[in-house]
Amino acid sequence: MYSVTSSFIYLASQKNAAWQRKFLIGSSDYSAFVMGWPSISRAWDDCAPGLVTIDLSNAGQTFNFFLADGTLLHAECSLQLGLAGEYISLLSGTIDALRFRDGKCGMTLVDKFKKLSDRRIGDTTTPKDYTGSDYMVHDLAWYVCTSHGGLSALTSTNNLDLDYASFGSWTAVFSLDNIRMKAQFTGQTASEMLRKIAFLTQSAIWIENNKLKFVRFSVADSSAMQFDDTTVLDGEMTMDERDLVNKMYVGANYNVTSMSYPITVNDSSSSSISRYGYKERIINETFVWLADSNSALNFAQRMVISGKELVPQVVIDAPLQGVHITIGDTIAVNDPQLGVSDSYRIMQETIDMDSGKKSYVVDQSQYLLGFTLDYSALDSVDVIL
């Protein structure tokens, strides 16, 4: 959730809220030149850099100063949305491209996390090797972000690139679960590796408040906001059987020389299989992988728990009353037209600055995920994680 005052939340809840939009290059306000405001999207499982294009009036050659000095594209830009002088920064970054035509300037902005997609780790001749030890998940993610991705390595909440508070909580989860990984990077980008780490741990890594945020969802908090037929402009519900997973195989401790997996664990849900038939998935990773049976079983069981039932996904379009709530927050949806009356977690969001609408993709796949790791599959003792 964005950090805003109670006054902001109150004003946002009003149907006639006087929303203000702002576009800054450096400290200069160019909002008056904007011809079309962009949409900004985020998803819980995608830490790719934000990329948007904004159309600006250039009839008076206002933006021709960029043509004389290409380094000016590195100027800090910001897209903001606010009320009564209090603003939320939806995207901060630099200029990726410019196009001048017919008295207009098309400006493509990219946030500072572009460096995660620009930087490649190792190559096929000299791979970057993390196979000599079993690495804690958070340690490997830290190396990817800082040593290879060029983000700040400051270990405090003053870190300008990483949400260090969320990273600390994320670290505690994997220290408790003792989840370990190995890796060998042969030219993958830092963002690719973060997405893979997030997938193998059922974590959420996304960009919020101009920082990378790290979360593994557990039992949901109370709903941050309620949406009903007075606040929902449009909505739809989908169910996709391709999302079902009721039997899971996971290879672990990959041997890069023999290209084989000495360990394979599996987990399944007999009740789901009896209702839907076998919906199997095999995960054998070769760039970053789980190091031991415990880590692989943890992942397999989480995948089955979240995938064994067909979970409806709800998409709702609403005004900007909920602009301050974001990925990971829970909302209550009561829409008689859709036949929905339940609580859901926000998994994706899109803010349309032009129309003044916000779309939410919500479901319950990551809503209640407290569980007991069944060590009996490893001939050991069940423990609560």
mmCIF file of C-alpha atoms in Angstrom:
data_model
loop_
_atom_site.group_PDB
_atom_site.id
_atom_site.type_symbol
_atom_site.label_atom_id
_atom_site.label_comp_id
_atom_site.label_asym_id
_atom_site.label_seq_id
_atom_site.Cartn_x
_atom_site.Cartn_y
_atom_site.Cartn_z
ATOM 1 C CA MET A 1 0.000 0.000 0.000
ATOM 2 C CA TYR A 2 1.247 3.473 -0.830
ATOM 3 C CA SER A 3 2.055 5.666 2.144
ATOM 4 C CA VAL A 4 -0.524 8.463 2.123
ATOM 5 C CA THR A 5 -2.266 10.571 4.720
ATOM 6 C CA SER A 6 -5.763 9.917 6.036
ATOM 7 C CA SER A 7 -6.810 13.131 4.318
ATOM 8 C CA PHE A 8 -5.713 11.708 0.964
ATOM 9 C CA ILE A 9 -7.710 8.515 1.560
ATOM 10 C CA TYR A 10 -10.789 10.534 2.497
ATOM 11 C CA LEU A 11 -10.554 12.797 -0.548
ATOM 12 C CA ALA A 12 -9.948 9.797 -2.826
ATOM 13 C CA SER A 13 -13.172 8.192 -1.595
ATOM 14 C CA GLN A 14 -15.255 11.104 -2.849
ATOM 15 C CA LYS A 15 -17.002 10.604 -6.182
ATOM 16 C CA ASN A 16 -16.138 14.132 -7.253
ATOM 17 C CA ALA A 17 -12.496 13.946 -6.181
ATOM 18 C CA ALA A 18 -10.418 16.562 -8.020
ATOM 19 C CA TRP A 19 -7.545 14.403 -9.208
ATOM 20 C CA GLN A 20 -4.362 16.170 -10.275
ATOM 21 C CA ARG A 21 -1.848 14.728 -12.748
ATOM 22 C CA LYS A 22 1.748 15.817 -12.981
ATOM 23 C CA PHE A 23 4.638 15.150 -15.370
ATOM 24 C CA LEU A 24 8.076 16.343 -14.277
ATOM 25 C CA ILE A 25 11.420 16.388 -16.083
ATOM 26 C CA GLY A 26 13.905 17.103 -13.355
ATOM 27 C CA SER A 27 12.149 19.709 -11.229
ATOM 28 C CA SER A 28 10.346 21.325 -14.186
ATOM 29 C CA ASP A 29 6.620 20.719 -14.602
ATOM 30 C CA TYR A 30 5.596 19.877 -18.191
ATOM 31 C CA SER A 31 2.073 18.706 -17.356
ATOM 32 C CA ALA A 32 0.511 21.361 -19.585
ATOM 33 C CA PHE A 33 2.170 19.817 -22.663
ATOM 34 C CA VAL A 34 0.766 16.322 -22.136
ATOM 35 C CA MET A 35 -1.638 15.315 -24.921
ATOM 36 C CA GLY A 36 -2.335 11.802 -23.680
ATOM 37 C CA TRP A 37 -1.580 10.333 -20.272
ATOM 38 C CA PRO A 38 -0.357 6.718 -20.162
ATOM 39 C CA SER A 39 -1.537 3.575 -18.397
ATOM 40 C CA ILE A 40 0.830 2.040 -15.859
ATOM 41 C CA SER A 41 0.601 -1.681 -15.061
ATOM 42 C CA ARG A 42 2.196 -3.975 -12.509
ATOM 43 C CA ALA A 43 1.918 -7.678 -11.691
ATOM 44 C CA TRP A 44 2.863 -9.613 -8.559
ATOM 45 C CA ASP A 45 5.190 -11.999 -10.386
ATOM 46 C CA ASP A 46 6.940 -9.601 -12.759
ATOM 47 C CA CYS A 47 9.820 -7.336 -11.764
ATOM 48 C CA ALA A 48 10.374 -6.158 -15.344
ATOM 49 C CA PRO A 49 11.078 -2.428 -15.638
ATOM 50 C CA GLY A 50 8.093 -0.172 -16.160
ATOM 51 C CA LEU A 51 7.891 1.249 -19.683
ATOM 52 C CA VAL A 52 5.328 3.824 -20.860
ATOM 53 C CA THR A 53 4.991 6.310 -23.720
ATOM 54 C CA ILE A 54 3.624 9.791 -23.219
ATOM 55 C CA ASP A 55 2.575 12.111 -26.057
ATOM 56 C CA LEU A 56 3.567 15.759 -25.686
ATOM 57 C CA SER A 57 2.769 18.862 -27.689
ATOM 58 C CA ASN A 58 5.933 20.164 -29.356
ATOM 59 C CA ALA A 59 4.364 22.827 -31.567
ATOM 60 C CA GLY A 60 6.628 25.430 -30.024
ATOM 61 C CA GLN A 61 9.680 23.123 -30.180
ATOM 62 C CA THR A 62 9.632 22.963 -26.393
ATOM 63 C CA PHE A 63 11.411 19.611 -26.287
ATOM 64 C CA ASN A 64 13.960 20.199 -29.066
ATOM 65 C CA PHE A 65 16.598 20.873 -26.431
ATOM 66 C CA PHE A 66 17.058 17.107 -26.185
ATOM 67 C CA LEU A 67 18.356 17.007 -29.768
ATOM 68 C CA ALA A 68 21.428 19.032 -28.894
ATOM 69 C CA ASP A 69 22.596 16.776 -26.058
ATOM 70 C CA GLY A 70 21.762 13.074 -25.888
ATOM 71 C CA THR A 71 22.898 12.851 -22.273
ATOM 72 C CA LEU A 72 19.814 14.815 -21.284
ATOM 73 C CA LEU A 73 17.811 11.617 -21.792
ATOM 74 C CA HIS A 74 19.224 10.588 -18.417
ATOM 75 C CA ALA A 75 17.227 13.345 -16.730
ATOM 76 C CA GLU A 76 14.970 12.102 -13.958
ATOM 77 C CA CYS A 77 11.295 12.041 -14.990
ATOM 78 C CA SER A 78 8.233 11.398 -12.878
ATOM 79 C CA LEU A 79 4.552 10.659 -13.462
ATOM 80 C CA GLN A 80 2.426 11.513 -10.439
ATOM 81 C CA LEU A 81 -1.202 11.425 -9.394
ATOM 82 C CA GLY A 82 -2.504 13.386 -6.459
ATOM 83 C CA LEU A 83 -5.116 15.271 -4.494
ATOM 84 C CA ALA A 84 -4.876 18.640 -2.764
ATOM 85 C CA GLY A 85 -1.138 18.826 -3.331
ATOM 86 C CA GLU A 86 -0.337 15.304 -2.057
ATOM 87 C CA TYR A 87 0.996 13.062 -4.819
ATOM 88 C CA ILE A 88 1.751 9.405 -5.410
ATOM 89 C CA SER A 89 4.645 8.705 -7.771
ATOM 90 C CA LEU A 90 3.386 6.104 -10.239
ATOM 91 C CA LEU A 91 6.600 5.915 -12.261
ATOM 92 C CA SER A 92 10.018 7.501 -11.852
ATOM 93 C CA GLY A 93 12.809 6.960 -14.328
ATOM 94 C CA THR A 94 14.589 8.307 -17.361
ATOM 95 C CA ILE A 95 13.884 8.758 -21.067
ATOM 96 C CA ASP A 96 14.408 5.642 -23.162
ATOM 97 C CA ALA A 97 13.442 7.049 -26.570
ATOM 98 C CA LEU A 98 12.154 10.181 -28.298
ATOM 99 C CA ARG A 99 10.185 10.572 -31.526
ATOM 100 C CA PHE A 100 9.476 13.971 -33.100
ATOM 101 C CA ARG A 101 6.708 14.259 -35.711
ATOM 102 C CA ASP A 102 3.912 16.650 -36.707
ATOM 103 C CA GLY A 103 4.479 19.031 -33.846
ATOM 104 C CA LYS A 104 4.434 16.235 -31.284
ATOM 105 C CA CYS A 105 7.044 14.554 -29.161
ATOM 106 C CA GLY A 106 6.533 10.902 -28.239
ATOM 107 C CA MET A 107 8.554 10.237 -25.107
ATOM 108 C CA THR A 108 9.131 6.694 -23.844
ATOM 109 C CA LEU A 109 9.959 6.549 -20.151
ATOM 110 C CA VAL A 110 11.561 3.626 -18.373
ATOM 111 C CA ASP A 111 12.089 3.275 -14.648
ATOM 112 C CA LYS A 112 15.493 2.862 -13.052
ATOM 113 C CA PHE A 113 15.157 -0.915 -12.914
ATOM 114 C CA LYS A 114 15.923 -1.103 -16.630
ATOM 115 C CA LYS A 115 19.484 -1.879 -15.556
ATOM 116 C CA LEU A 116 18.208 -5.267 -14.337
ATOM 117 C CA SER A 117 17.249 -6.086 -17.939
ATOM 118 C CA ASP A 118 20.354 -4.499 -19.444
ATOM 119 C CA ARG A 119 22.902 -6.407 -17.361
ATOM 120 C CA ARG A 120 23.691 -10.006 -18.189
ATOM 121 C CA ILE A 121 25.257 -12.353 -15.696
ATOM 122 C CA GLY A 122 28.091 -14.534 -17.015
ATOM 123 C CA ASP A 123 28.199 -16.140 -20.457
ATOM 124 C CA THR A 124 28.497 -19.623 -21.937
ATOM 125 C CA THR A 125 32.313 -19.414 -21.970
ATOM 126 C CA THR A 126 32.762 -18.058 -18.448
ATOM 127 C CA PRO A 127 29.566 -18.715 -16.506
ATOM 128 C CA LYS A 128 29.011 -17.104 -13.133
ATOM 129 C CA ASP A 129 28.956 -20.076 -10.829
ATOM 130 C CA TYR A 130 26.994 -20.442 -7.595
ATOM 131 C CA THR A 131 27.223 -24.227 -7.327
ATOM 132 C CA GLY A 132 29.983 -24.561 -4.742
ATOM 133 C CA SER A 133 27.562 -24.132 -1.868
ATOM 134 C CA ASP A 134 23.862 -24.196 -1.048
ATOM 135 C CA TYR A 135 22.740 -20.559 -0.977
ATOM 136 C CA MET A 136 19.868 -19.150 1.006
ATOM 137 C CA VAL A 137 17.220 -17.720 -1.310
ATOM 138 C CA HIS A 138 17.596 -14.175 -0.057
ATOM 139 C CA ASP A 139 21.391 -14.263 -0.346
ATOM 140 C CA LEU A 140 21.204 -15.293 -3.988
ATOM 141 C CA ALA A 141 18.563 -12.650 -4.711
ATOM 142 C CA TRP A 142 20.735 -10.024 -2.993
ATOM 143 C CA TYR A 143 23.745 -10.941 -5.162
ATOM 144 C CA VAL A 144 21.596 -10.727 -8.305
ATOM 145 C CA CYS A 145 20.213 -7.303 -7.356
ATOM 146 C CA THR A 146 23.394 -5.685 -6.081
ATOM 147 C CA SER A 147 26.558 -7.374 -7.354
ATOM 148 C CA HIS A 148 25.099 -8.111 -10.799
ATOM 149 C CA GLY A 149 22.125 -5.749 -11.171
ATOM 150 C CA GLY A 150 23.843 -2.613 -9.935
ATOM 151 C CA LEU A 151 21.223 -1.747 -7.306
ATOM 152 C CA SER A 152 22.092 -0.277 -3.939
ATOM 153 C CA ALA A 153 23.637 -2.657 -1.390
ATOM 154 C CA LEU A 154 22.812 -0.446 1.588
ATOM 155 C CA THR A 155 21.520 -2.673 4.386
ATOM 156 C CA SER A 156 18.983 -0.301 5.880
ATOM 157 C CA THR A 157 15.628 1.257 5.094
ATOM 158 C CA ASN A 158 17.613 4.132 3.530
ATOM 159 C CA ASN A 159 18.261 1.854 0.531
ATOM 160 C CA LEU A 160 16.858 3.792 -2.445
ATOM 161 C CA ASP A 161 16.437 0.748 -4.713
ATOM 162 C CA LEU A 162 15.270 -2.113 -2.505
ATOM 163 C CA ASP A 163 12.403 -2.029 -0.025
ATOM 164 C CA TYR A 164 14.653 -3.180 2.770
ATOM 165 C CA ALA A 165 11.858 -3.653 5.304
ATOM 166 C CA SER A 166 10.061 -6.105 3.007
ATOM 167 C CA PHE A 167 13.372 -7.749 2.100
ATOM 168 C CA GLY A 168 14.079 -8.317 5.793
ATOM 169 C CA SER A 169 10.685 -9.982 6.316
ATOM 170 C CA TRP A 170 11.208 -12.055 3.161
ATOM 171 C CA THR A 171 14.629 -13.106 4.468
ATOM 172 C CA ALA A 172 13.097 -14.287 7.740
ATOM 173 C CA VAL A 173 10.659 -16.560 5.875
ATOM 174 C CA PHE A 174 13.406 -18.434 4.065
ATOM 175 C CA SER A 175 15.678 -18.556 7.070
ATOM 176 C CA LEU A 176 12.854 -20.286 8.946
ATOM 177 C CA ASP A 177 11.977 -22.606 6.064
ATOM 178 C CA ASN A 178 15.674 -23.219 5.292
ATOM 179 C CA ILE A 179 15.088 -22.958 1.548
ATOM 180 C CA ARG A 180 18.319 -23.184 -0.449
ATOM 181 C CA MET A 181 19.277 -22.717 -4.086
ATOM 182 C CA LYS A 182 22.175 -23.052 -6.492
ATOM 183 C CA ALA A 183 22.755 -21.311 -9.811
ATOM 184 C CA GLN A 184 24.954 -21.052 -12.847
ATOM 185 C CA PHE A 185 24.379 -17.946 -14.948
ATOM 186 C CA THR A 186 25.344 -18.129 -18.611
ATOM 187 C CA GLY A 187 24.165 -14.776 -19.933
ATOM 188 C CA GLN A 188 20.728 -14.397 -18.366
ATOM 189 C CA THR A 189 19.649 -10.925 -17.281
ATOM 190 C CA ALA A 190 19.267 -9.992 -13.644
ATOM 191 C CA SER A 191 15.514 -9.519 -14.130
ATOM 192 C CA GLU A 192 15.217 -13.039 -15.604
ATOM 193 C CA MET A 193 16.937 -14.491 -12.558
ATOM 194 C CA LEU A 194 14.739 -12.573 -10.123
ATOM 195 C CA ARG A 195 11.614 -13.826 -11.912
ATOM 196 C CA LYS A 196 12.926 -17.385 -11.675
ATOM 197 C CA ILE A 197 13.773 -17.038 -7.983
ATOM 198 C CA ALA A 198 10.293 -15.635 -7.357
ATOM 199 C CA PHE A 199 8.668 -18.532 -9.226
ATOM 200 C CA LEU A 200 10.649 -21.251 -7.432
ATOM 201 C CA THR A 201 9.726 -19.810 -4.043
ATOM 202 C CA GLN A 202 6.168 -18.661 -4.849
ATOM 203 C CA SER A 203 7.226 -15.141 -3.997
ATOM 204 C CA ALA A 204 6.068 -11.768 -5.227
ATOM 205 C CA ILE A 205 8.761 -9.358 -6.430
ATOM 206 C CA TRP A 206 7.465 -6.154 -7.955
ATOM 207 C CA ILE A 207 8.138 -2.426 -8.132
ATOM 208 C CA GLU A 208 6.319 -0.208 -5.638
ATOM 209 C CA ASN A 209 7.154 3.333 -4.558
ATOM 210 C CA ASN A 210 10.178 3.265 -6.889
ATOM 211 C CA LYS A 211 11.680 0.308 -5.003
ATOM 212 C CA LEU A 212 11.764 -3.459 -5.479
ATOM 213 C CA LYS A 213 9.463 -5.100 -2.960
ATOM 214 C CA PHE A 214 9.820 -8.724 -1.814
ATOM 215 C CA VAL A 215 6.942 -10.727 -0.301
ATOM 216 C CA ARG A 216 5.831 -14.301 0.106
ATOM 217 C CA PHE A 217 2.121 -14.078 0.792
ATOM 218 C CA SER A 218 0.724 -15.807 3.856
ATOM 219 C CA VAL A 219 -2.657 -15.606 5.553
ATOM 220 C CA ALA A 220 -4.300 -12.440 4.267
ATOM 221 C CA ASP A 221 -4.942 -9.369 6.383
ATOM 222 C CA SER A 222 -8.385 -7.827 6.685
ATOM 223 C CA SER A 223 -9.652 -6.127 3.546
ATOM 224 C CA ALA A 224 -8.150 -2.717 2.897
ATOM 225 C CA MET A 225 -11.187 -1.556 0.909
ATOM 226 C CA GLN A 226 -14.617 -2.714 -0.203
ATOM 227 C CA PHE A 227 -15.869 -2.596 -3.776
ATOM 228 C CA ASP A 228 -19.568 -2.944 -4.558
ATOM 229 C CA ASP A 229 -21.973 -2.012 -7.340
ATOM 230 C CA THR A 230 -21.665 1.658 -6.381
ATOM 231 C CA THR A 231 -17.887 1.696 -6.955
ATOM 232 C CA VAL A 232 -17.337 -0.971 -9.638
ATOM 233 C CA LEU A 233 -17.657 0.417 -13.156
ATOM 234 C CA ASP A 234 -17.243 -2.918 -14.917
ATOM 235 C CA GLY A 235 -16.095 -6.411 -14.124
ATOM 236 C CA GLU A 236 -15.594 -9.930 -15.360
ATOM 237 C CA MET A 237 -14.826 -13.329 -13.897
ATOM 238 C CA THR A 238 -12.771 -16.049 -15.546
ATOM 239 C CA MET A 239 -11.814 -19.638 -14.754
ATOM 240 C CA ASP A 240 -9.066 -21.441 -16.660
ATOM 241 C CA GLU A 241 -8.426 -25.158 -16.223
ATOM 242 C CA ARG A 242 -4.900 -24.642 -17.506
ATOM 243 C CA ASP A 243 -4.101 -23.118 -14.113
ATOM 244 C CA LEU A 244 -4.777 -26.427 -12.354
ATOM 245 C CA VAL A 245 -1.826 -28.299 -10.849
ATOM 246 C CA ASN A 246 -2.596 -31.365 -8.741
ATOM 247 C CA LYS A 247 0.564 -33.405 -9.217
ATOM 248 C CA MET A 248 3.952 -31.759 -9.132
ATOM 249 C CA TYR A 249 7.458 -33.076 -9.835
ATOM 250 C CA VAL A 250 10.482 -30.955 -8.927
ATOM 251 C CA GLY A 251 14.092 -31.749 -9.774
ATOM 252 C CA ALA A 252 16.734 -30.601 -7.293
ATOM 253 C CA ASN A 253 20.519 -30.393 -6.898
ATOM 254 C CA TYR A 254 21.074 -30.141 -10.671
ATOM 255 C CA ASN A 255 24.485 -31.420 -11.817
ATOM 256 C CA VAL A 256 25.795 -28.989 -14.433
ATOM 257 C CA THR A 257 28.376 -31.487 -15.710
ATOM 258 C CA SER A 258 26.100 -34.474 -16.272
ATOM 259 C CA MET A 259 23.043 -32.231 -16.821
ATOM 260 C CA SER A 260 20.988 -34.443 -14.525
ATOM 261 C CA TYR A 261 18.964 -34.228 -11.312
ATOM 262 C CA PRO A 262 20.088 -36.542 -8.473
ATOM 263 C CA ILE A 263 16.941 -35.595 -6.574
ATOM 264 C CA THR A 264 13.325 -35.510 -7.743
ATOM 265 C CA VAL A 265 10.449 -35.017 -5.327
ATOM 266 C CA ASN A 266 6.730 -35.022 -5.992
ATOM 267 C CA ASP A 267 3.508 -34.035 -4.321
ATOM 268 C CA SER A 268 -0.112 -34.494 -5.302
ATOM 269 C CA SER A 269 -3.700 -33.930 -4.215
ATOM 270 C CA SER A 270 -5.772 -37.124 -4.523
ATOM 271 C CA SER A 271 -9.035 -35.224 -4.007
ATOM 272 C CA SER A 272 -8.215 -32.825 -6.854
ATOM 273 C CA ILE A 273 -7.154 -35.690 -9.114
ATOM 274 C CA SER A 274 -10.445 -37.483 -8.466
ATOM 275 C CA ARG A 275 -12.426 -34.390 -9.467
ATOM 276 C CA TYR A 276 -10.392 -33.011 -12.365
ATOM 277 C CA GLY A 277 -8.119 -35.836 -13.472
ATOM 278 C CA TYR A 278 -4.341 -35.565 -13.512
ATOM 279 C CA LYS A 279 -2.982 -32.049 -14.036
ATOM 280 C CA GLU A 280 0.740 -32.651 -13.821
ATOM 281 C CA ARG A 281 3.674 -30.303 -14.004
ATOM 282 C CA ILE A 282 7.411 -31.019 -14.059
ATOM 283 C CA ILE A 283 9.941 -28.352 -13.044
ATOM 284 C CA ASN A 284 13.576 -28.996 -13.956
ATOM 285 C CA GLU A 285 15.525 -25.748 -13.931
ATOM 286 C CA THR A 286 19.063 -25.377 -15.295
ATOM 287 C CA PHE A 287 20.048 -21.741 -14.525
ATOM 288 C CA VAL A 288 18.830 -21.457 -10.949
ATOM 289 C CA TRP A 289 17.456 -24.454 -9.085
ATOM 290 C CA LEU A 290 16.482 -25.744 -5.658
ATOM 291 C CA ALA A 291 19.401 -27.350 -3.858
ATOM 292 C CA ASP A 292 17.924 -30.150 -1.744
ATOM 293 C CA SER A 293 14.892 -32.328 -1.044
ATOM 294 C CA ASN A 294 13.459 -30.039 1.636
ATOM 295 C CA SER A 295 13.541 -27.000 -0.643
ATOM 296 C CA ALA A 296 12.077 -28.898 -3.596
ATOM 297 C CA LEU A 297 9.288 -30.432 -1.504
ATOM 298 C CA ASN A 298 8.385 -27.046 -0.057
ATOM 299 C CA PHE A 299 7.927 -25.711 -3.597
ATOM 300 C CA ALA A 300 6.033 -28.781 -4.831
ATOM 301 C CA GLN A 301 3.567 -28.684 -1.964
ATOM 302 C CA ARG A 302 2.979 -24.952 -2.324
ATOM 303 C CA MET A 303 2.297 -25.361 -6.037
ATOM 304 C CA VAL A 304 -0.243 -28.113 -5.359
ATOM 305 C CA ILE A 305 -1.905 -26.183 -2.538
ATOM 306 C CA SER A 306 -2.380 -23.098 -4.727
ATOM 307 C CA GLY A 307 -3.165 -25.027 -7.915
ATOM 308 C CA LYS A 308 -5.348 -27.956 -6.869
ATOM 309 C CA GLU A 309 -8.638 -26.047 -7.183
ATOM 310 C CA LEU A 310 -10.075 -23.979 -9.995
ATOM 311 C CA VAL A 311 -9.899 -20.469 -8.571
ATOM 312 C CA PRO A 312 -11.990 -17.747 -10.222
ATOM 313 C CA GLN A 313 -10.055 -14.673 -11.242
ATOM 314 C CA VAL A 314 -11.934 -11.407 -11.031
ATOM 315 C CA VAL A 315 -11.156 -8.284 -13.028
ATOM 316 C CA ILE A 316 -12.799 -5.088 -11.859
ATOM 317 C CA ASP A 317 -12.636 -1.561 -13.227
ATOM 318 C CA ALA A 318 -13.208 1.208 -10.736
ATOM 319 C CA PRO A 319 -12.611 4.920 -10.265
ATOM 320 C CA LEU A 320 -9.427 6.001 -8.539
ATOM 321 C CA GLN A 321 -10.748 5.744 -4.969
ATOM 322 C CA GLY A 322 -8.388 2.830 -4.398
ATOM 323 C CA VAL A 323 -5.311 4.316 -6.050
ATOM 324 C CA HIS A 324 -3.372 4.005 -2.770
ATOM 325 C CA ILE A 325 -3.924 0.244 -2.436
ATOM 326 C CA THR A 326 -1.770 -2.010 -4.542
ATOM 327 C CA ILE A 327 -0.442 -5.520 -5.179
ATOM 328 C CA GLY A 328 -0.657 -7.799 -2.159
ATOM 329 C CA ASP A 329 -3.422 -5.813 -0.462
ATOM 330 C CA THR A 330 -6.746 -7.570 0.063
ATOM 331 C CA ILE A 331 -10.087 -6.149 -0.980
ATOM 332 C CA ALA A 332 -13.693 -7.184 -0.437
ATOM 333 C CA VAL A 333 -15.739 -7.422 -3.641
ATOM 334 C CA ASN A 334 -19.535 -7.490 -3.516
ATOM 335 C CA ASP A 335 -20.951 -7.416 -7.045
ATOM 336 C CA PRO A 336 -24.419 -8.967 -7.535
ATOM 337 C CA GLN A 337 -24.006 -8.805 -11.309
ATOM 338 C CA LEU A 338 -20.944 -11.055 -11.140
ATOM 339 C CA GLY A 339 -22.360 -13.065 -8.260
ATOM 340 C CA VAL A 340 -19.304 -12.224 -6.178
ATOM 341 C CA SER A 341 -19.230 -11.551 -2.464
ATOM 342 C CA ASP A 342 -15.839 -12.434 -1.027
ATOM 343 C CA SER A 343 -12.346 -11.180 -0.242
ATOM 344 C CA TYR A 344 -9.470 -11.352 -2.715
ATOM 345 C CA ARG A 345 -5.837 -10.411 -3.015
ATOM 346 C CA ILE A 346 -4.708 -7.916 -5.662
ATOM 347 C CA MET A 347 -2.366 -9.693 -8.095
ATOM 348 C CA GLN A 348 -2.211 -7.128 -10.899
ATOM 349 C CA GLU A 349 -3.175 -3.514 -11.334
ATOM 350 C CA THR A 350 -3.412 -0.964 -14.124
ATOM 351 C CA ILE A 351 -3.847 2.749 -13.543
ATOM 352 C CA ASP A 352 -5.156 4.647 -16.559
ATOM 353 C CA MET A 353 -4.060 8.209 -15.905
ATOM 354 C CA ASP A 354 -5.996 9.458 -18.946
ATOM 355 C CA SER A 355 -9.448 8.086 -18.105
ATOM 356 C CA GLY A 356 -9.058 8.206 -14.330
ATOM 357 C CA LYS A 357 -9.744 4.500 -13.847
ATOM 358 C CA LYS A 358 -7.954 1.686 -12.105
ATOM 359 C CA SER A 359 -8.273 -1.994 -13.016
ATOM 360 C CA TYR A 360 -7.581 -4.776 -10.549
ATOM 361 C CA VAL A 361 -6.931 -8.440 -11.244
ATOM 362 C CA VAL A 362 -7.739 -10.283 -8.022
ATOM 363 C CA ASP A 363 -8.010 -13.905 -6.978
ATOM 364 C CA GLN A 364 -7.554 -16.243 -4.022
ATOM 365 C CA SER A 365 -4.686 -18.359 -5.362
ATOM 366 C CA GLN A 366 -2.321 -16.613 -2.930
ATOM 367 C CA TYR A 367 -4.932 -15.648 -0.364
ATOM 368 C CA LEU A 368 -4.603 -18.350 2.302
ATOM 369 C CA LEU A 369 -1.312 -20.190 2.093
ATOM 370 C CA GLY A 370 -0.368 -21.134 5.609
ATOM 371 C CA PHE A 371 0.411 -24.839 5.492
ATOM 372 C CA THR A 372 2.202 -27.780 7.077
ATOM 373 C CA LEU A 373 5.166 -29.092 5.128
ATOM 374 C CA ASP A 374 4.651 -32.858 4.895
ATOM 375 C CA TYR A 375 8.098 -34.227 5.653
ATOM 376 C CA SER A 376 6.719 -37.774 5.658
ATOM 377 C CA ALA A 377 7.534 -37.810 1.943
ATOM 378 C CA LEU A 378 11.172 -37.529 3.035
ATOM 379 C CA ASP A 379 10.827 -40.098 5.862
ATOM 380 C CA SER A 380 11.104 -37.419 8.504
ATOM 381 C CA VAL A 381 8.803 -35.530 10.858
ATOM 382 C CA ASP A 382 6.001 -33.119 9.979
ATOM 383 C CA VAL A 383 6.705 -29.594 11.145
ATOM 384 C CA ILE A 384 4.734 -26.369 10.987
ATOM 385 C CA LEU A 385 6.344 -23.656 8.847
#
